[in-house]
mmCIF file of C-alpha atoms in Angstrom:
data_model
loop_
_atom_site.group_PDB
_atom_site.id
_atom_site.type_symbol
_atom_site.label_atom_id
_atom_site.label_comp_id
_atom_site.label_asym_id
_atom_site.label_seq_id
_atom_site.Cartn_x
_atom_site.Cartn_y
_atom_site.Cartn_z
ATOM 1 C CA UNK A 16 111.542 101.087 134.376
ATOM 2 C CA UNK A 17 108.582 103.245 134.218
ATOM 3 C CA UNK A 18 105.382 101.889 133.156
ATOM 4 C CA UNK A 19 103.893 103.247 130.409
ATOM 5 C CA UNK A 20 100.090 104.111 129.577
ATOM 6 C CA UNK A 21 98.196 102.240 127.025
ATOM 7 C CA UNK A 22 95.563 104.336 125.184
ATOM 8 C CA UNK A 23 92.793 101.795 123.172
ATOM 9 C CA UNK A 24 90.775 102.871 120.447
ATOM 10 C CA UNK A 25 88.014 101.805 122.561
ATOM 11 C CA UNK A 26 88.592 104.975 124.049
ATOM 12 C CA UNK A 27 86.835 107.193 121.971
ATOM 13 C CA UNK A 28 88.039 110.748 123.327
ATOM 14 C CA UNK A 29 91.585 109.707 123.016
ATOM 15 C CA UNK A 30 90.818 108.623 119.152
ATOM 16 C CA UNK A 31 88.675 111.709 118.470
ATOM 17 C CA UNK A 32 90.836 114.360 120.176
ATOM 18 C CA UNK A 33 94.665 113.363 119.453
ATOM 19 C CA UNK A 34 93.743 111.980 115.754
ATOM 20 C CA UNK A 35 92.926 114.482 112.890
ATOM 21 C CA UNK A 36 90.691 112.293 110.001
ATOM 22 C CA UNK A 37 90.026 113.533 106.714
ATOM 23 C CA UNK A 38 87.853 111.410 105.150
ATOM 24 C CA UNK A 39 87.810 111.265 101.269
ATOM 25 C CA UNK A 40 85.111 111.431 98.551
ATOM 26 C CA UNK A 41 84.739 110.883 95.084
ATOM 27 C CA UNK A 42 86.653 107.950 93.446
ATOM 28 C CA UNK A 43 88.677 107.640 96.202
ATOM 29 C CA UNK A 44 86.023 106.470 98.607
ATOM 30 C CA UNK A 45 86.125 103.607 97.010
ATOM 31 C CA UNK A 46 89.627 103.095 97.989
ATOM 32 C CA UNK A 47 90.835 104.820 101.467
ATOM 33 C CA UNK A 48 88.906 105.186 104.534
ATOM 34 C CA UNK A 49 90.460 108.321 105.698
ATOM 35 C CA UNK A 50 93.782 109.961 105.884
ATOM 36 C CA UNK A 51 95.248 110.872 109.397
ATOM 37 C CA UNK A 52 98.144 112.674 111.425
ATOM 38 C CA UNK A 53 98.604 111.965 115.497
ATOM 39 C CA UNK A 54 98.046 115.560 117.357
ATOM 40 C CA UNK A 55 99.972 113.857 120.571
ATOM 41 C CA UNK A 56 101.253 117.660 121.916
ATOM 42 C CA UNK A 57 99.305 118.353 124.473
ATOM 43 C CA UNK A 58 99.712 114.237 125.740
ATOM 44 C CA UNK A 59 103.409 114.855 126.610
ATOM 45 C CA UNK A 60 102.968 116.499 129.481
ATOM 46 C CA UNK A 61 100.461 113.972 131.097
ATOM 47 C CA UNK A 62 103.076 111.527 129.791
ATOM 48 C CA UNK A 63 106.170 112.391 129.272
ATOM 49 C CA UNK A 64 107.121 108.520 128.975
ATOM 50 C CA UNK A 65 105.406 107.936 126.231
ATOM 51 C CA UNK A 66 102.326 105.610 125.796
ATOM 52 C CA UNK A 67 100.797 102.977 123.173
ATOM 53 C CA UNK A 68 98.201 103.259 121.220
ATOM 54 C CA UNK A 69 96.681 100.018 120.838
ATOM 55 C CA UNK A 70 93.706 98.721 117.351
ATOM 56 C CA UNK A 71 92.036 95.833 116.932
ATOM 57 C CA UNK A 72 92.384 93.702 113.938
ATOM 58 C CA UNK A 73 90.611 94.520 110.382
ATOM 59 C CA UNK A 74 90.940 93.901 106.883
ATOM 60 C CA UNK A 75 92.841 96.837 106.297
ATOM 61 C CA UNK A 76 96.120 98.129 106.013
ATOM 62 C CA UNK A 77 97.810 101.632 106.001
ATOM 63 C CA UNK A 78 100.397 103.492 104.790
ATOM 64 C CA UNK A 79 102.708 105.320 107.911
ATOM 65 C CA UNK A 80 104.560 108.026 107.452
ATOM 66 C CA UNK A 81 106.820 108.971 110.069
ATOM 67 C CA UNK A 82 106.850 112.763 110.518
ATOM 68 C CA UNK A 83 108.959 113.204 113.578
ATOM 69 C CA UNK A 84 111.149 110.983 116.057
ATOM 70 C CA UNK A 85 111.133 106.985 116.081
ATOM 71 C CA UNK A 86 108.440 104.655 117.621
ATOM 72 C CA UNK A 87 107.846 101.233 117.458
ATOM 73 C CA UNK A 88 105.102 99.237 116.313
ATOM 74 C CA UNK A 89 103.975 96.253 118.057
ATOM 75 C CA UNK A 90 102.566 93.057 115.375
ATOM 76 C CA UNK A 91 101.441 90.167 117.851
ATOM 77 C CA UNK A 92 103.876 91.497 120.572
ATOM 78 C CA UNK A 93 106.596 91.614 117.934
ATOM 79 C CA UNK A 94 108.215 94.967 118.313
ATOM 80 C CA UNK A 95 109.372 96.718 114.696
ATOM 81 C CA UNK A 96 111.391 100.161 115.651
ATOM 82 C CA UNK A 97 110.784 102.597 113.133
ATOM 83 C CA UNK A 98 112.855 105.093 112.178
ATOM 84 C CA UNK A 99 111.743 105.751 108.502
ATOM 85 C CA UNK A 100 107.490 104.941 106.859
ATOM 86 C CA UNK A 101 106.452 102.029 107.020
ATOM 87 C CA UNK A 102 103.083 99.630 105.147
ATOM 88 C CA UNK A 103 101.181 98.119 108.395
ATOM 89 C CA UNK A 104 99.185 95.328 107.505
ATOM 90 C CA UNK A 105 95.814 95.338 110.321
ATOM 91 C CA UNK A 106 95.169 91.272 110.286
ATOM 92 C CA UNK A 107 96.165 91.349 114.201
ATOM 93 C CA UNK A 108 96.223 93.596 116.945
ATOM 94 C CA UNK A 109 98.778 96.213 116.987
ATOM 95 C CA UNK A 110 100.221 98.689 119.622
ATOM 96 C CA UNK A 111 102.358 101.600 118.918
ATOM 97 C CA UNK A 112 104.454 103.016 120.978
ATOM 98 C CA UNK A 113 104.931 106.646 121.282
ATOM 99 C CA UNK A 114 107.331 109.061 122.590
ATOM 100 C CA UNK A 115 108.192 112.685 122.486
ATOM 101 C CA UNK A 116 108.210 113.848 119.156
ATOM 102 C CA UNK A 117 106.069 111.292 117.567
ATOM 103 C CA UNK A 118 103.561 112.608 114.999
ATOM 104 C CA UNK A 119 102.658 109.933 112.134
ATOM 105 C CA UNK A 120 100.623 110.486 109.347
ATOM 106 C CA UNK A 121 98.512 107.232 108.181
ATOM 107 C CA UNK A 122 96.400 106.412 104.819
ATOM 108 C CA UNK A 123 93.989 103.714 106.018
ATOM 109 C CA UNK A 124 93.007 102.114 103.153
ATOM 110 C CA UNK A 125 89.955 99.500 101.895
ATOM 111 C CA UNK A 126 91.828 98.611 98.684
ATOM 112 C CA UNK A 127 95.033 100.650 97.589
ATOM 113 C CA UNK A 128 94.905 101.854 94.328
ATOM 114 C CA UNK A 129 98.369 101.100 94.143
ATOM 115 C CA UNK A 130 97.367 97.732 92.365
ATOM 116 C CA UNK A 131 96.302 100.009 89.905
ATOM 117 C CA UNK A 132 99.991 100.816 88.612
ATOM 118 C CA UNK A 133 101.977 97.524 90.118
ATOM 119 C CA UNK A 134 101.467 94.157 90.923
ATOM 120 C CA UNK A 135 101.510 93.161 94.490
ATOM 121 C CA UNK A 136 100.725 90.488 96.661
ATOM 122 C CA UNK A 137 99.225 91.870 99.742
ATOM 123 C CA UNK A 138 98.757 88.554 101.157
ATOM 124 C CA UNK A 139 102.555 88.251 101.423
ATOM 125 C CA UNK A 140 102.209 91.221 103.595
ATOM 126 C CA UNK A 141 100.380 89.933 106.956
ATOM 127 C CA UNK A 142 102.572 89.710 110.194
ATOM 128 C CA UNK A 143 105.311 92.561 109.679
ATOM 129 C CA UNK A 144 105.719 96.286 108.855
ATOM 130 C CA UNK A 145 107.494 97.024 105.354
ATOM 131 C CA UNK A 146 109.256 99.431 104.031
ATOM 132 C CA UNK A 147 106.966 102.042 102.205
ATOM 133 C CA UNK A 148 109.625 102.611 99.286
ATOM 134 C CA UNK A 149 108.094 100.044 97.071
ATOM 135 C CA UNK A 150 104.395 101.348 97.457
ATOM 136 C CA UNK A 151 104.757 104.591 97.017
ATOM 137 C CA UNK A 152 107.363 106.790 95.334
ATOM 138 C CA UNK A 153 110.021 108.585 97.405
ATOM 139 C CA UNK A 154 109.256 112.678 95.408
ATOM 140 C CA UNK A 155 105.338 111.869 96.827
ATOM 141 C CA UNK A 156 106.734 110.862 100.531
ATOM 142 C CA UNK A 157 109.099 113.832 100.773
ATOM 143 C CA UNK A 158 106.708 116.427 99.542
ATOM 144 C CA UNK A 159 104.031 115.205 102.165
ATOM 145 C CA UNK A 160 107.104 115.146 104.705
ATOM 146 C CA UNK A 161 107.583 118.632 103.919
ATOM 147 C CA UNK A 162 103.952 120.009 104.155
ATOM 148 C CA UNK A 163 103.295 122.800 105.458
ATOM 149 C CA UNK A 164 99.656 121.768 106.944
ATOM 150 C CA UNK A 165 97.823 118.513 107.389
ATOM 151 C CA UNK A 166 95.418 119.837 104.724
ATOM 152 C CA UNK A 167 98.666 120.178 101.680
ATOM 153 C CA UNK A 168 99.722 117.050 103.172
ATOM 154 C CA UNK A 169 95.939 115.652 102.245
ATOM 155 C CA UNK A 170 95.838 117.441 98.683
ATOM 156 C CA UNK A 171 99.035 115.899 97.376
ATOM 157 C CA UNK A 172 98.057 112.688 98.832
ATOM 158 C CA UNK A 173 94.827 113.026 97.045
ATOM 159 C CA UNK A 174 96.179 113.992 94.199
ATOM 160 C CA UNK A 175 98.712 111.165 93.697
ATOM 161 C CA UNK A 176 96.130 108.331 94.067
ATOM 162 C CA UNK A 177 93.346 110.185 92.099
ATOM 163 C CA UNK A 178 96.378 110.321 88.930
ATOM 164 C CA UNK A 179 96.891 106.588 89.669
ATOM 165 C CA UNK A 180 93.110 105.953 88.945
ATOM 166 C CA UNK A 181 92.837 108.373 86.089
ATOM 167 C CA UNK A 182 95.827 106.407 84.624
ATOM 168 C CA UNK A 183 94.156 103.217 84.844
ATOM 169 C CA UNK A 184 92.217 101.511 82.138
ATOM 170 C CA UNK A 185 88.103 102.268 82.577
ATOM 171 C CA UNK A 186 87.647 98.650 82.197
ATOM 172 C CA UNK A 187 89.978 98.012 85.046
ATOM 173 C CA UNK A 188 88.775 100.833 87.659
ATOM 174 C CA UNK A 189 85.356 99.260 86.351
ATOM 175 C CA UNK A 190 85.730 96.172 87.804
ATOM 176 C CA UNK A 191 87.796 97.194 90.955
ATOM 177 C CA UNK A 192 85.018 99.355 91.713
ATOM 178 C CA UNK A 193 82.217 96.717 91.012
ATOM 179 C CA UNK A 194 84.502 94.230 93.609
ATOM 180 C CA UNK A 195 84.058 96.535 95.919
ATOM 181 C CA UNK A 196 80.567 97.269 96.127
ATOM 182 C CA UNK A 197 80.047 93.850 96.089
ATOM 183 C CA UNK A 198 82.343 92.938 99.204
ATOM 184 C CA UNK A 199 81.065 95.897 100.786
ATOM 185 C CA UNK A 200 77.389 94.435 99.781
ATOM 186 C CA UNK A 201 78.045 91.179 100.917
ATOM 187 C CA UNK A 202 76.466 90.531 97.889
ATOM 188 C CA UNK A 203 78.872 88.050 95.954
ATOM 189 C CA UNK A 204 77.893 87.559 92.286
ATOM 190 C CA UNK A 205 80.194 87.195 89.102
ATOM 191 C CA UNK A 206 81.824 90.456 87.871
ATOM 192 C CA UNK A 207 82.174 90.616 84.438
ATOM 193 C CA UNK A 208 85.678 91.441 83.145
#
């Protein structure tokens, strides 16, 4: 078997050259990090095996959508193959394996605003990947499967979460934003609901 390279974010020109970010503003700052697709091309020749990718554990979570061929993600050495998107909860560290013809797109979020419009349990949501179905309708995933650009991909990404928070009650994005600033404060006082 042929051994494979592993590629840590530690690694900053790997992360900065073979990753496109956009990072968002407005409203949405308050909920996603950044949005990002893999630019692996020019890696396959170097590697034609494939190689991992391997983060540290945070807080976070994202939203994967796969955009070309299988991989597998690695959750405290557990593999998960992937074939279709996946939620990947970032409590441990993960490794993902790529091969030829990988290219994900990821939503690395603070908070989703997904709470916004349903009721989940993110706790119950720690040591595996999930099915992205539930979090996010299957119209939004197709037309961002079917973008032309990372940049269309980006608008109608931004554009379904900015309708979820528009939707919401003031008095709800209110104090969802005030929880926020206060964990990202470290400041922990009483919100008033």
């Amino acid at each position: 078997m042929k051994n494979i390279l592993h590629k840590e974010f530690i690694d900053t020109i790997h992360f900065e050259h073979y990753y496109e970010r956009h990072y968002v503003t407005g409203s949405l700052n308050n909920y996603i990090d950044y949005i990002w697709t893999t630019r692996f091309d020019v890696l396959w020749q170097d590697h034609p095996h494939g190689f991992t990718d391997k983060l540290y554990p945070n807080i976070g979570y994202t939203y994967l959508i796969n955009l070309g061929t299988p991989y597998t993600m690695f959750i405290q050495n557990q593999p998960f193959p992937m074939k279709a998107d996946g939620f990947l909860p970032r409590f441990h560290t993960i490794a993902c394996k790529h091969s030829v013809g990988n290219q994900l797109l990821g939503i690395k979020f603070k908070v989703s605003p997904i709470l916004l419009d349903k009721k989940i349990d993110f706790s119950e949501y720690k040591h595996a990947m999930f099915s992205l179905s539930y979090l996010l309708p299957a119209n939004v995933i197709q037309a961002i499967k079917t973008a032309t650009s990372f940049s269309t991909a980006v608008h109608i990404i931004e554009s379904y979460f900015n309708n979820l928070i528009h939707q919401a009650d003031n008095n709800i994005v209110t104090t969802v934003t005030q929880a926020i600033q206060c964990f990202e404060s470290n400041v922990y006082k009483t919100i008033p609901i």
